Structure formats: structure tokens, C-alpha cells
Coordinates of C-alpha atoms in Angstrom, one line a residue:
M851 CA -2.6 -29.2 -6.2
G852 CA -5.2 -32.0 -5.6
E853 CA -2.6 -34.6 -6.7
V854 CA -0.1 -33.3 -4.2
V855 CA -2.1 -32.9 -1.1
N856 CA -5.2 -35.2 -1.9
P857 CA -7.6 -32.8 -0.2
P858 CA -10.8 -34.3 1.3
R859 CA -12.9 -31.6 -0.4
L860 CA -12.8 -29.1 -3.2
V861 CA -9.7 -26.8 -3.3
T862 CA -10.3 -23.3 -4.6
Y863 CA -7.5 -21.1 -5.7
V864 CA -7.8 -17.4 -5.1
N865 CA -5.6 -15.0 -7.1
H866 CA -2.9 -13.3 -4.9
H867 CA -4.0 -9.8 -5.8
R868 CA -7.6 -10.6 -5.2
C869 CA -6.5 -11.6 -1.6
H870 CA -4.9 -8.2 -1.2
A871 CA -8.0 -6.4 -2.7
A872 CA -10.5 -8.3 -0.5
Y873 CA -8.5 -7.6 2.7
A874 CA -8.1 -3.9 1.9
Y875 CA -11.8 -3.4 1.0
Y876 CA -13.5 -5.4 3.7
T877 CA -11.5 -3.8 6.5
S878 CA -12.2 -0.3 5.1
P879 CA -15.0 2.0 6.1
F880 CA -16.2 2.4 2.5
K881 CA -19.2 0.8 0.8
R882 CA -18.0 1.8 -2.6
A883 CA -14.2 2.0 -3.2
L884 CA -11.5 2.0 -5.7
V885 CA -8.9 -0.5 -4.7
L886 CA -5.2 -0.6 -5.8
T887 CA -3.1 -3.7 -5.3
V888 CA 0.6 -3.0 -5.9
D889 CA 2.9 -5.8 -5.1
G890 CA 6.4 -6.9 -5.8
Q891 CA 5.1 -10.1 -7.4
G892 CA 1.8 -11.9 -7.5
H893 CA 0.0 -14.5 -9.5
Q894 CA 2.2 -15.5 -12.5
G895 CA 4.4 -12.4 -12.0
H896 CA 1.4 -10.0 -12.0
S897 CA 2.3 -6.9 -10.0
F898 CA -0.4 -4.1 -10.3
S899 CA -4.2 -4.1 -10.5
V900 CA -7.1 -1.6 -10.2
W901 CA -10.4 -2.9 -8.7
K902 CA -13.8 -1.5 -8.1
A903 CA -15.5 -2.8 -4.9
D904 CA -19.2 -2.4 -3.9
V905 CA -21.3 -4.1 -1.2
S906 CA -23.8 -5.1 -4.0
Y907 CA -21.4 -7.0 -6.3
G908 CA -18.2 -7.5 -4.3
I909 CA -14.7 -6.9 -5.8
L910 CA -14.2 -6.6 -9.6
E911 CA -10.9 -6.1 -11.3
V912 CA -11.3 -3.3 -13.9
K913 CA -7.7 -2.7 -15.0
R914 CA -4.4 -4.4 -15.0
P915 CA -1.6 -2.0 -16.0
D916 CA 0.9 -4.4 -14.4
W917 CA 3.7 -1.9 -14.1
K918 CA 6.5 -3.5 -12.0
V919 CA 6.4 -0.7 -9.5
G920 CA 6.9 -3.0 -6.5
A921 CA 10.1 -4.4 -8.0
L922 CA 11.7 -1.0 -7.7
F923 CA 11.7 -1.5 -3.9
G924 CA 12.0 -5.3 -3.6
A925 CA 14.2 -6.5 -6.5
G926 CA 17.5 -6.1 -4.7
G927 CA 18.1 -2.3 -4.8
S928 CA 18.3 0.1 -1.9
P929 CA 16.3 -0.7 1.3
P930 CA 12.7 0.8 1.0
S931 CA 13.2 2.8 4.2
L932 CA 16.3 4.4 2.7
I933 CA 14.5 5.2 -0.5
E934 CA 11.7 7.0 1.4
A935 CA 14.2 8.9 3.6
A936 CA 16.1 10.1 0.5
A937 CA 12.8 11.3 -1.1
L938 CA 12.2 13.6 1.8
A939 CA 15.2 15.7 0.8
G940 CA 13.4 16.6 -2.4
A941 CA 16.3 16.4 -4.9
V942 CA 15.7 13.8 -7.7
D943 CA 18.2 12.5 -10.3
E944 CA 16.0 13.2 -13.3
A945 CA 18.2 11.2 -15.7
Y946 CA 17.9 8.1 -13.6
A947 CA 14.2 8.7 -13.2
A948 CA 13.8 8.8 -17.0
K949 CA 15.6 5.5 -17.3
L950 CA 13.2 4.0 -14.6
R951 CA 10.1 5.2 -16.5
K952 CA 11.4 3.7 -19.7
L953 CA 12.1 0.5 -17.8
L954 CA 8.6 0.3 -16.3
D955 CA 6.9 1.0 -19.6
R956 CA 8.6 -1.9 -21.3
A957 CA 9.2 -4.5 -18.5
T958 CA 7.0 -7.6 -18.6
E959 CA 8.9 -9.5 -15.9
I960 CA 10.3 -8.8 -12.5
K961 CA 13.7 -10.0 -13.6
E962 CA 14.1 -7.1 -16.0
V963 CA 13.8 -4.6 -13.2
A964 CA 16.1 -6.7 -11.0
D965 CA 18.7 -6.8 -13.7
F966 CA 18.5 -3.1 -14.3
L967 CA 19.0 -2.3 -10.6
R968 CA 21.9 -4.7 -10.4
D969 CA 23.6 -3.1 -13.4
H970 CA 22.6 0.5 -12.4
P971 CA 22.2 0.6 -8.6
A972 CA 20.8 3.6 -6.9
T973 CA 23.9 4.6 -5.0
T974 CA 23.1 8.2 -4.3
D975 CA 20.2 9.9 -2.4
R976 CA 19.2 11.6 -5.6
A977 CA 18.9 8.3 -7.4
R978 CA 17.0 6.8 -4.5
A979 CA 14.6 9.7 -4.5
A980 CA 14.1 9.1 -8.2
I981 CA 12.8 5.6 -7.4
Q982 CA 10.3 7.0 -5.0
S983 CA 9.3 9.8 -7.4
V984 CA 8.7 7.4 -10.3
A985 CA 6.8 4.9 -8.1
E986 CA 4.5 7.7 -7.0
Q987 CA 4.0 8.9 -10.6
Y988 CA 2.8 5.5 -11.8
V989 CA 0.6 4.8 -8.8
T990 CA -1.1 8.2 -9.0
S991 CA -1.5 7.9 -12.7
A992 CA -3.7 4.9 -12.1
I993 CA -5.9 7.1 -9.9
R994 CA -6.1 9.9 -12.4
S995 CA -7.3 7.5 -15.2
A996 CA -9.8 5.6 -13.0
D997 CA -13.6 6.1 -13.0
L998 CA -14.3 7.6 -9.5
T999 CA -18.0 8.0 -10.0
D1000 CA -19.8 7.3 -6.7
V1001 CA -16.5 6.1 -5.1
E1002 CA -16.4 7.0 -1.4
G1003 CA -12.7 6.3 -0.9
I1004 CA -9.5 4.6 -2.1
T1005 CA -7.9 1.6 -0.5
I1006 CA -4.4 0.2 -1.3
A1007 CA -2.8 -3.1 -0.4
G1008 CA 0.2 -5.2 -1.3
G1009 CA 3.8 -4.6 -0.3
V1010 CA 4.0 -1.1 -1.8
A1011 CA 1.1 0.0 0.5
M1012 CA 3.7 -0.1 3.2
N1013 CA 5.3 3.0 1.6
Q1014 CA 4.0 5.9 3.6
L1015 CA 4.7 8.5 0.9
I1016 CA 2.8 6.6 -1.8
A1017 CA -0.1 6.1 0.5
T1018 CA -0.2 9.9 1.1
A1019 CA 0.4 10.8 -2.6
I1020 CA -2.6 8.9 -3.9
A1021 CA -5.0 11.1 -2.0
T1022 CA -4.0 14.2 -3.9
P1023 CA -5.4 13.5 -7.4
A1024 CA -8.6 11.9 -6.2
R1025 CA -9.4 14.3 -3.3
L1026 CA -10.8 11.3 -1.5
P1027 CA -10.0 9.6 1.8
V1028 CA -7.4 6.8 1.6
W1029 CA -7.5 3.6 3.6
V1030 CA -4.4 1.5 4.2
P1031 CA -5.2 -1.6 6.2
A1032 CA -3.4 -2.6 9.3
A1033 CA -1.3 -5.3 7.5
P1034 CA -1.3 -4.4 3.8
S1035 CA 1.5 -6.9 2.9
D1036 CA 1.3 -10.7 2.5
A1037 CA 0.8 -11.1 6.3
S1038 CA -2.9 -10.5 5.7
A1039 CA -3.3 -12.7 2.6
V1040 CA -5.1 -15.5 4.5
F1041 CA -7.9 -13.0 5.5
G1042 CA -8.2 -11.8 1.9
C1043 CA -8.3 -15.4 0.6
L1044 CA -11.2 -16.2 2.8
W1045 CA -13.1 -12.9 2.1
G1046 CA -12.4 -13.2 -1.6
L1047 CA -14.5 -16.4 -1.6
Q1048 CA -17.0 -15.4 1.1
P1049 CA -17.3 -11.8 2.2
P1050 CA -17.5 -11.2 6.0
T1051 CA -21.0 -10.7 7.3
E1052 CA -19.9 -7.5 9.0
R1053 CA -16.9 -5.3 8.8
P1054 CA -14.1 -6.8 11.0
Q1055 CA -12.2 -5.0 13.7
P1056 CA -8.6 -4.1 12.8
Q1057 CA -6.2 -7.0 13.3
Y1058 CA -3.7 -6.0 16.0
T1059 CA -1.4 -8.0 18.2
G1060 CA -0.3 -5.4 20.8
P1061 CA -1.9 -3.4 23.5
P1062 CA -4.5 -0.8 22.5
L1063 CA -3.0 2.6 21.8
P1064 CA -5.2 4.5 24.3
A1065 CA -3.9 2.3 27.2
A1066 CA -2.1 4.3 29.7
Q1067 CA 0.1 1.5 31.1
P1068 CA 2.8 1.6 28.3
L1069 CA 3.1 5.4 28.2
P1070 CA 5.6 6.0 31.0
A1071 CA 7.9 3.3 29.7
A1072 CA 7.9 4.9 26.3
H1073 CA 8.4 8.4 27.9
C1074 CA 5.0 9.4 26.4
R1075 CA 1.9 10.9 27.9
P1076 CA -1.8 10.8 26.9
L1077 CA -2.9 13.1 24.1
D1078 CA -4.0 16.6 25.2
W1079 CA -6.3 18.0 22.5
E1080 CA -5.8 21.6 23.7
A1081 CA -2.0 21.1 23.2
V1082 CA -2.6 19.7 19.8
A1083 CA -4.8 22.7 18.8
A1084 CA -2.1 25.1 20.1
L1085 CA 0.5 23.3 18.1
L1086 CA -1.6 23.5 14.9
E1087 CA -1.9 27.3 15.4
T1088 CA 1.8 27.7 15.3
G1089 CA 2.0 26.2 11.8
H1090 CA 4.8 23.8 12.8
A1091 CA 2.8 20.6 13.0
V1092 CA 3.2 18.4 10.0
S1093 CA -0.2 16.5 10.5
V1094 CA -2.5 14.9 12.9
F1095 CA -3.5 11.4 11.9
Q1096 CA -5.9 8.7 13.2
G1097 CA -6.9 5.3 12.1
P1098 CA -6.8 1.6 13.0
Q1099 CA -4.1 0.3 15.3
A1100 CA -1.4 -1.3 13.1
I1101 CA 0.6 -4.4 13.4
D1102 CA 4.1 -3.1 12.8
C1103 CA 6.1 0.0 13.7
A1104 CA 6.0 1.5 10.1
T1105 CA 2.3 1.8 9.6
P1106 CA 1.5 4.9 11.8
G1107 CA 2.8 6.9 8.8
H1108 CA 0.0 5.5 6.7
R1109 CA -2.8 7.2 8.5

């Protein structure tokens, strides 16, 4: 790199997954956290890491299962949003899921997953639901095998963290709060690169490019109205509400489902 750009000072390389881990941890409310970085592809094809993070020692990679989970969504198969939507129906193609598990257990390169999806595309909702189901199984298995002693919460970053169903699923085995940062994908890598070298002196505010959510001005245009907590309580009593979520203001339209 020095030969190419002739930098005036030392150039330090920060591992791509460490960038994700630093951004997820240092934007979280936790002092001690388990951090998952699950990406389509990272440093030298690396795709999956487990980290421990603590204010006393920073971020430490403790395990690298390196399953190519992210490639199931980004290697040319069905659009990720269509996979999530199909999973909501609940019906899974178990034969296709078994092939995916066998693939993830043996694959060492993204290309192997891409080749499989090209030769065996998920053309039905049941097959798409199988992709989501298998991805959740592998991510949650990393939680189940992790040492959660003294851990306050779990954070997840990388492209797969954009998957709302996975972000929800990882809370179940750990019974711990889960933090998905405002921009879990590569859009935030520059923050993680800086914090991976020098942690911030204080927890930063969420990165956000739009108007604040509580602002009343955009509400009429969106045919919305300010939140009425009494109405929320009444809705919860009916049993028809799916959930009530809160969290940092996100950068894109998909992330409210993360909270």
C-alpha cells in the first residue's frame, strides 16, 4: 500500500470484521458485550467472527467459525427482503435446508456458495424460507456456544445484521438485550476503522442523516400522528400488537425492524 500511495506517515491496516465489531460495540450501551460480525465477505474471504468486548481491554476476537452465512443472501440468490418475507409464512423446504447446512459445513470460499445457489436457486417461498431458517440456526448456534459470563448484551454488525429476523432470533438463546447499530453494514466501516485503532473517549450519538423521529413536522405528510402511550397500552391489552420497539434513529428504511 505504501508503494502505491506513498503516504506521508505510517499506514495501519484494520481488519474488515474488526471495523464492524468496533462500530457495533462502541455505539452500544453495553460495557461488556458479545459481538457478532456476520458479513458476505471480509478480510481474505473471512465471513463470521465472535468477539468479546470490554471497556478495560477493548475488542478481542475469541472465535472464527467462518460459516459463509452472509453469502446465502448476497451471492446472487433471491433478494434478502424476499427471503425474509417468505420466512414469515413459516413453511420451510427441509430437503433444501439440509443441503444448505451441508454446504455451510464444508464451504471455505464464497464462490462455493455462489455456485450452489446458481445451480440450485431458491425459486419457491419454501426454499427461500429455508435460507432464512438455516442462517438463523448458524448465527444462534454461535450464541449458544459462547461464554456469556458477565456479558451485559449482544451486538451484531456486518451485512447480515440488516436481517431483522436474525437480529430478533439471537436474543432467544442468550436471554440478553441485543443491539443493532444504526448502520450495521459497510456504510459504517470508516467509524469502526478509527475506533478499532483508538476507542472513542465517550459513547457517540447514533449516526443519523434525517430529521429526528419525535419531530412533529413530518407527521402530517406521512399521515402519522404523535405516539399516544395510553393508546399503545390499550392495544397491548387486546393481544393484537406484535411488539413495541425503541432504539437509535436509523439511517435507512429497513432498520426500524431491528429494534
